[in-house]
Amino acid sequence: MLKTGLHEMNAPAIDRSTFLSTLPATPADRTAALWIVGISSILFALAVPFAGTPLLPVPAFVASYQSALAVSDIVTAVLLLSQFSVLRTRALLWLSSGYLFTAAAALVHALTFPGLFAPTGLFGAGGQTTVWLYMIWHGVFPLFVLGYAWLKEHDGGPRIRGATNTAIGAIVLGVVATMGLFTWLVTAQHDLLPVLLRDGRYTPAMIGVVSFVWSLSFAALVSLWFRRPHSVIDVWLMVVMCAWLFDIALSAIVNVARFDLGFYAGRLYGLCASSFVLAVLLIENVRLQARTVGLVGRLREQSASDRDFYGKRLALYGAVVESSNDAIITKTLDGVITGWNKAAEHLFGYSAAEAVGRSIDIIVPQDRKGEIRSILNRIAGNETIAQHETVRIRKDGRALDVVLNVSPLRADNGEIIGASKIAHDITEEKQAQEKLRREIEERQRIFETSQDLILVTDGFGNFVQVSPSVKDILGFNPEDLIGHSATEFIHPEDLEKTRDEMRVARRGATKRSFEARYYHFDGHEVSLNWMGTWSEPVKRHFFIGRDLTEKQAAEAQFRQVQKMDSIGQLTGGVAHDFNNVLTVITGTIGILADAVADRPELAAITKLIDDAAERGAQLTKHLLAFARKQPLQPREIDVNALALEAAKLLHPTLGEQITIMPQLTEDAWPTLVDPGQLSTAILNLALNARDAMPDGGTLVLETRNIFLDDGYASMNPDVVAGNYVMIAVSDTGSGIPPDLIDRVFDPFFTTKEVGKGTGLGLSMVFGFVKQSGGHIKIYSEVGHGTSVKIYLPRSSGVQETEFEVLQNTPIAGGNERILIVEDDALVRQYVVTQVKSLGYTALEAANGADALTIIDSDKAIDLLFTDIIMPGNMNGRQLADEAARRRPDLKTLFTSGYTENAIVHHGRLDSGVLLLAKPYRKSELAKMLRTALAS
């Protein structure tokens, strides 16, 4: 690998472990120390028996010894203070103070020693002065060693915060002052001190004092031993304290008087004690000096190598700048261009000769001049600018999208003298990003607004993405499916087919179309037509599912219409031929009756034949009515008058146990219809209602003006949008089961017992209504009753009534939030569409439980618009009551296929509660919504 941007400097780093006070002791240090202590112990043992042997007094020895001792301690203190000036530890400062004190004590001891500079010593010394100085000197130094032992830690211990020179000056003054105090005490106050030496001999008081002093030295040695870990200086201080103990023992315990063998030997031990740490420090200084010399040599070699390296690197950098694909520009803090590489020439169109020396403003748009000043100010403030997107101008005037990285340009002394900028052209990238953003946004909008169900699964069939339309189609929220396997929602019978389609896609088929049923949230099946494809790069299946519910419902309705038309054609043909037969029978039966008038037994038979022919004629009449081939005599009639006349005729027919309630609208439109056939139709419906109420009940006859709009017509293919007059016959009977509701108009179909009906009553009504250009609709719920509504076209050529004027007033909408609860999916979709077209926000639910969940989660709902009769454990009335309990301010509007009065008189609605009867025109819906919201 070519290394051009990195040059390593192999220079040793100096850290705290360089100093003896923090450098951990090695086994070699401990071994050397043990050897010295061992030899010293042997020599001490040999000297003890002869310690009291008198020797020739040599005062010069004392002077030489004290001078050497003072010099040694001063040098040691200086070396320790030099380490303290770097490490700043209190322990080193305290130990340095101890060595300064011993040096001062040695000098004062020499000056006051009798016979050296004066017969009794200087400073007015007495016979006990030097003895007490010796004890103070040998007693105070262990105290400093104890302080050092307790202050030191593995890293040197606590450190001072102030200046080191101040601390050093303070301890020097402190030592001088302390030594001056002790000197004054042992000279001027000499007579106050106990006698330790008399006639050159030690007194008994000396034993106590020297034992205490010796104990202090031993305590210092023990403290050093237990204060681990040991540094190098700790090990040699322990050697010092051992020699210090031998010094005190020989000089003041086992000897007899001055200038005996113990006197001289003890002082030699003391001199050695002062030299051990000094020797180690000097050796260490020599080692450091040798390392420094070696380091300087290596640094010189390194410097020469660096000069060569940086020269090559400068040339390399120059080549890199010129060969860079990005524009590299340098400029002063005033914005004057000082550097312009070839990529800058290519990007901005200016040659280096044209650009260098000119202001950077030549490539900056007029509206971004302030941006340049801001950037240069930030660079002058030692700030680096990264990934700054902006716009620049080429020489030809074309705008460029660029991203800038700007950093300070420094002189050799570190002063910021300019800026270095790298400009990367992102024009094409921005265009591509914008194109991609638009595509993603378009796809996301398609995904979010699609009426079809869009699913994305991984290779194992687990949902990765689900479009929001899943709520409308399957009743689930997208998060209910994401992360789950598709097998949890697909109908078991369609599961293997779906897997086969996915396998085919994985083998390379680009797209497939197939049908599969999924389970709705409420449990029913939903058929979907799927288009699917597989993407190998992302390992995903993409599916678009179209809900076939409406299509299948429309197809079923169309088939029903075709079936009824086919049956009508068949029954009409049969009835026509049967009428021909009956014509012959009824035409000849009169002749036969005249011929057998004198024979009673044959006359009775002839009468039976005549009655049967009459019944056959009525039957064919009903069949022709169903087939819409009966001869009608339509005329313009008043439906209110006809309904009232029918009500009068029905009272004796239905019986006292059934209450008949006419509910007729004012200004009912006239209609063009055969009044006799309409009366017969109402009679047939009333008789069916009576049979559904064996224990009595209420029959409501209602008329209304109705506009069936395009939305209703789209759900009922046989309906033409327009104005109709509605005649409704409603009962409170047992109702019709859902599985039979589509068969009630079939001829000869009946749920009555044998002999109780032909099954042609409703068929005749159906045929009559269709032949009259109308529409018929049945609403029924088991246990609640049935409402049959006949819609007859409004008669043309009449003036607009007051009712119609009211209904055609401008439609008023709103922006409130309305929750629509309807169990029929087609009706629910129709209502949602109409409500949204009025400007409202429409929420929807298929049952009471779902509605309550939405009410709890959305506190902004203004109106509950609910069907009354719904399957399940909660009808519309119960839902409204529970919603009012949870949201007392929530307003309610009911809707139902039953007439308003039928519902009210069942006791299911309170008086004054708002009800919008189905079907309704958009103007009626808008009016009732505003009325409910304002109530």
CSV table of C-alpha atoms in Angstrom, one decimal, residues 473-627:
chain,number,residue,atom,x,y,z
A,473,ILE,CA,-62.5,-3.0,2.0
A,474,LEU,CA,-61.6,-5.4,4.9
A,475,GLY,CA,-62.3,-3.3,8.0
A,476,PHE,CA,-58.7,-3.6,9.3
A,477,ASN,CA,-56.2,-0.9,9.9
A,478,PRO,CA,-52.9,-1.2,8.0
A,479,GLU,CA,-51.0,-1.9,11.2
A,480,ASP,CA,-53.3,-4.8,11.9
A,481,LEU,CA,-51.9,-6.6,8.8
A,482,ILE,CA,-48.2,-5.4,8.7
A,483,GLY,CA,-45.9,-8.1,10.0
A,484,HIS,CA,-48.5,-10.8,9.8
A,485,SER,CA,-48.7,-13.6,7.2
A,486,ALA,CA,-51.2,-13.3,4.4
A,487,THR,CA,-52.4,-16.9,5.3
A,488,GLU,CA,-54.1,-15.4,8.4
A,489,PHE,CA,-56.5,-13.4,6.2
A,490,ILE,CA,-57.0,-15.5,3.0
A,491,HIS,CA,-60.0,-17.9,2.8
A,492,PRO,CA,-58.6,-21.5,3.2
A,493,GLU,CA,-60.1,-22.6,-0.1
A,494,ASP,CA,-58.2,-19.9,-2.0
A,495,LEU,CA,-54.9,-20.3,-0.1
A,496,GLU,CA,-53.3,-22.9,-2.3
A,497,LYS,CA,-54.4,-21.0,-5.5
A,498,THR,CA,-52.7,-17.8,-4.1
A,499,ARG,CA,-49.5,-19.7,-3.3
A,500,ASP,CA,-49.4,-21.2,-6.8
A,501,GLU,CA,-49.7,-17.7,-8.3
A,502,MET,CA,-46.9,-16.5,-6.1
A,503,ARG,CA,-44.7,-19.4,-7.2
A,504,VAL,CA,-45.5,-18.6,-10.8
A,505,ALA,CA,-44.4,-15.0,-10.2
A,506,ARG,CA,-41.1,-16.1,-8.6
A,507,ARG,CA,-40.4,-18.2,-11.7
A,508,GLY,CA,-40.5,-15.1,-13.9
A,509,ALA,CA,-44.2,-14.3,-14.8
A,510,THR,CA,-44.4,-10.5,-14.9
A,511,LYS,CA,-48.0,-10.1,-13.8
A,512,ARG,CA,-51.1,-12.3,-13.0
A,513,SER,CA,-54.8,-11.8,-12.5
A,514,PHE,CA,-56.7,-14.1,-10.2
A,515,GLU,CA,-59.5,-14.0,-7.6
A,516,ALA,CA,-59.2,-14.8,-3.9
A,517,ARG,CA,-61.4,-14.3,-1.0
A,518,TYR,CA,-60.2,-12.5,2.2
A,519,TYR,CA,-61.9,-12.3,5.6
A,520,HIS,CA,-63.4,-9.0,6.6
A,521,PHE,CA,-62.8,-7.7,10.2
A,522,ASP,CA,-66.4,-8.7,11.1
A,523,GLY,CA,-65.9,-12.2,9.7
A,524,HIS,CA,-67.7,-12.2,6.4
A,525,GLU,CA,-65.9,-13.0,3.1
A,526,VAL,CA,-64.8,-10.4,0.6
A,527,SER,CA,-64.0,-11.4,-2.9
A,528,LEU,CA,-61.2,-9.5,-4.6
A,529,ASN,CA,-59.7,-9.6,-8.1
A,530,TRP,CA,-55.9,-9.5,-7.8
A,531,MET,CA,-53.2,-8.2,-10.1
A,532,GLY,CA,-49.8,-9.2,-8.8
A,533,THR,CA,-46.1,-9.1,-9.8
A,534,TRP,CA,-42.8,-10.1,-8.2
A,535,SER,CA,-39.7,-7.8,-8.0
A,536,GLU,CA,-36.5,-9.7,-7.8
A,537,PRO,CA,-34.2,-6.8,-6.9
A,538,VAL,CA,-36.2,-6.0,-3.7
A,539,LYS,CA,-37.5,-9.5,-3.1
A,540,ARG,CA,-41.1,-8.3,-2.8
A,541,HIS,CA,-44.6,-9.3,-4.1
A,542,PHE,CA,-46.8,-6.4,-5.2
A,543,PHE,CA,-50.6,-6.9,-5.3
A,544,ILE,CA,-53.5,-4.7,-6.3
A,545,GLY,CA,-56.9,-6.1,-5.2
A,546,ARG,CA,-60.2,-4.8,-6.5
A,547,ASP,CA,-63.2,-5.3,-4.3
A,548,LEU,CA,-65.8,-7.4,-6.3
A,549,THR,CA,-68.6,-6.9,-3.7
A,550,GLU,CA,-70.3,-4.1,-5.7
A,551,LYS,CA,-69.8,-5.8,-9.0
A,552,GLN,CA,-71.1,-9.1,-7.6
A,553,ALA,CA,-74.1,-7.3,-6.0
A,554,ALA,CA,-74.8,-5.5,-9.3
A,555,GLU,CA,-74.5,-8.7,-11.2
A,556,ALA,CA,-76.8,-10.5,-8.8
A,557,GLN,CA,-79.4,-7.6,-9.1
A,558,PHE,CA,-79.1,-7.8,-12.9
A,559,ARG,CA,-79.6,-11.6,-12.8
A,560,GLN,CA,-82.6,-11.1,-10.6
A,561,VAL,CA,-84.1,-8.6,-13.1
A,562,GLN,CA,-83.3,-10.9,-15.9
A,563,LYS,CA,-84.9,-13.8,-14.0
A,564,MET,CA,-88.0,-11.8,-13.2
A,565,ASP,CA,-88.2,-10.7,-16.9
A,566,SER,CA,-87.7,-14.3,-18.0
A,567,ILE,CA,-90.4,-15.6,-15.6
A,568,GLY,CA,-92.6,-12.8,-16.7
A,569,GLN,CA,-92.2,-13.7,-20.3
A,570,LEU,CA,-92.9,-17.4,-19.5
A,571,THR,CA,-95.9,-16.7,-17.2
A,572,GLY,CA,-97.3,-14.1,-19.7
A,573,GLY,CA,-97.2,-16.7,-22.5
A,574,VAL,CA,-98.8,-19.4,-20.3
A,575,ALA,CA,-101.5,-17.0,-19.1
A,576,HIS,CA,-102.2,-15.9,-22.7
A,577,ASP,CA,-102.7,-19.4,-23.9
A,578,PHE,CA,-104.6,-20.4,-20.8
A,579,ASN,CA,-106.9,-17.4,-21.4
A,580,ASN,CA,-107.6,-18.8,-24.8
A,581,VAL,CA,-108.6,-22.1,-23.3
A,582,LEU,CA,-110.7,-20.4,-20.6
A,583,THR,CA,-112.4,-18.3,-23.3
A,584,VAL,CA,-113.6,-21.6,-25.0
A,585,ILE,CA,-114.7,-23.0,-21.6
A,586,THR,CA,-116.5,-19.9,-20.4
A,587,GLY,CA,-118.1,-19.4,-23.8
A,588,THR,CA,-119.6,-22.9,-24.0
A,589,ILE,CA,-120.5,-23.4,-20.3
A,590,GLY,CA,-123.5,-21.1,-20.8
A,591,ILE,CA,-124.8,-23.2,-23.7
A,592,LEU,CA,-124.3,-26.3,-21.6
A,593,ALA,CA,-126.1,-24.7,-18.6
A,594,ASP,CA,-129.2,-23.9,-20.7
A,595,ALA,CA,-129.2,-27.5,-22.1
A,596,VAL,CA,-129.3,-29.1,-18.6
A,597,ALA,CA,-131.4,-26.5,-16.8
A,598,ASP,CA,-134.1,-29.2,-16.3
A,599,ARG,CA,-131.8,-31.7,-14.8
A,600,PRO,CA,-130.6,-30.4,-11.4
A,601,GLU,CA,-127.8,-32.9,-10.9
A,602,LEU,CA,-126.1,-31.8,-14.2
A,603,ALA,CA,-126.9,-28.1,-13.6
A,604,ALA,CA,-124.9,-28.4,-10.3
A,605,ILE,CA,-121.9,-29.9,-12.2
A,606,THR,CA,-122.2,-27.1,-14.8
A,607,LYS,CA,-122.1,-24.5,-11.9
A,608,LEU,CA,-118.9,-26.1,-10.5
A,609,ILE,CA,-117.2,-25.9,-14.0
A,610,ASP,CA,-118.3,-22.2,-14.3
A,611,ASP,CA,-116.8,-21.4,-10.8
A,612,ALA,CA,-113.6,-23.1,-11.7
A,613,ALA,CA,-113.3,-21.2,-14.9
A,614,GLU,CA,-113.8,-17.9,-13.1
A,615,ARG,CA,-111.0,-18.8,-10.6
A,616,GLY,CA,-108.8,-19.7,-13.6
A,617,ALA,CA,-109.6,-16.3,-15.1
A,618,GLN,CA,-108.6,-14.5,-11.9
A,619,LEU,CA,-105.4,-16.6,-11.8
A,620,THR,CA,-104.5,-15.6,-15.4
A,621,LYS,CA,-105.2,-12.0,-14.5
A,622,HIS,CA,-102.7,-12.2,-11.7
A,623,LEU,CA,-100.2,-13.9,-14.0
A,624,LEU,CA,-100.6,-11.2,-16.6
A,625,ALA,CA,-100.2,-8.5,-14.0
A,626,PHE,CA,-96.9,-10.1,-12.9
A,627,ALA,CA,-95.9,-10.4,-16.5
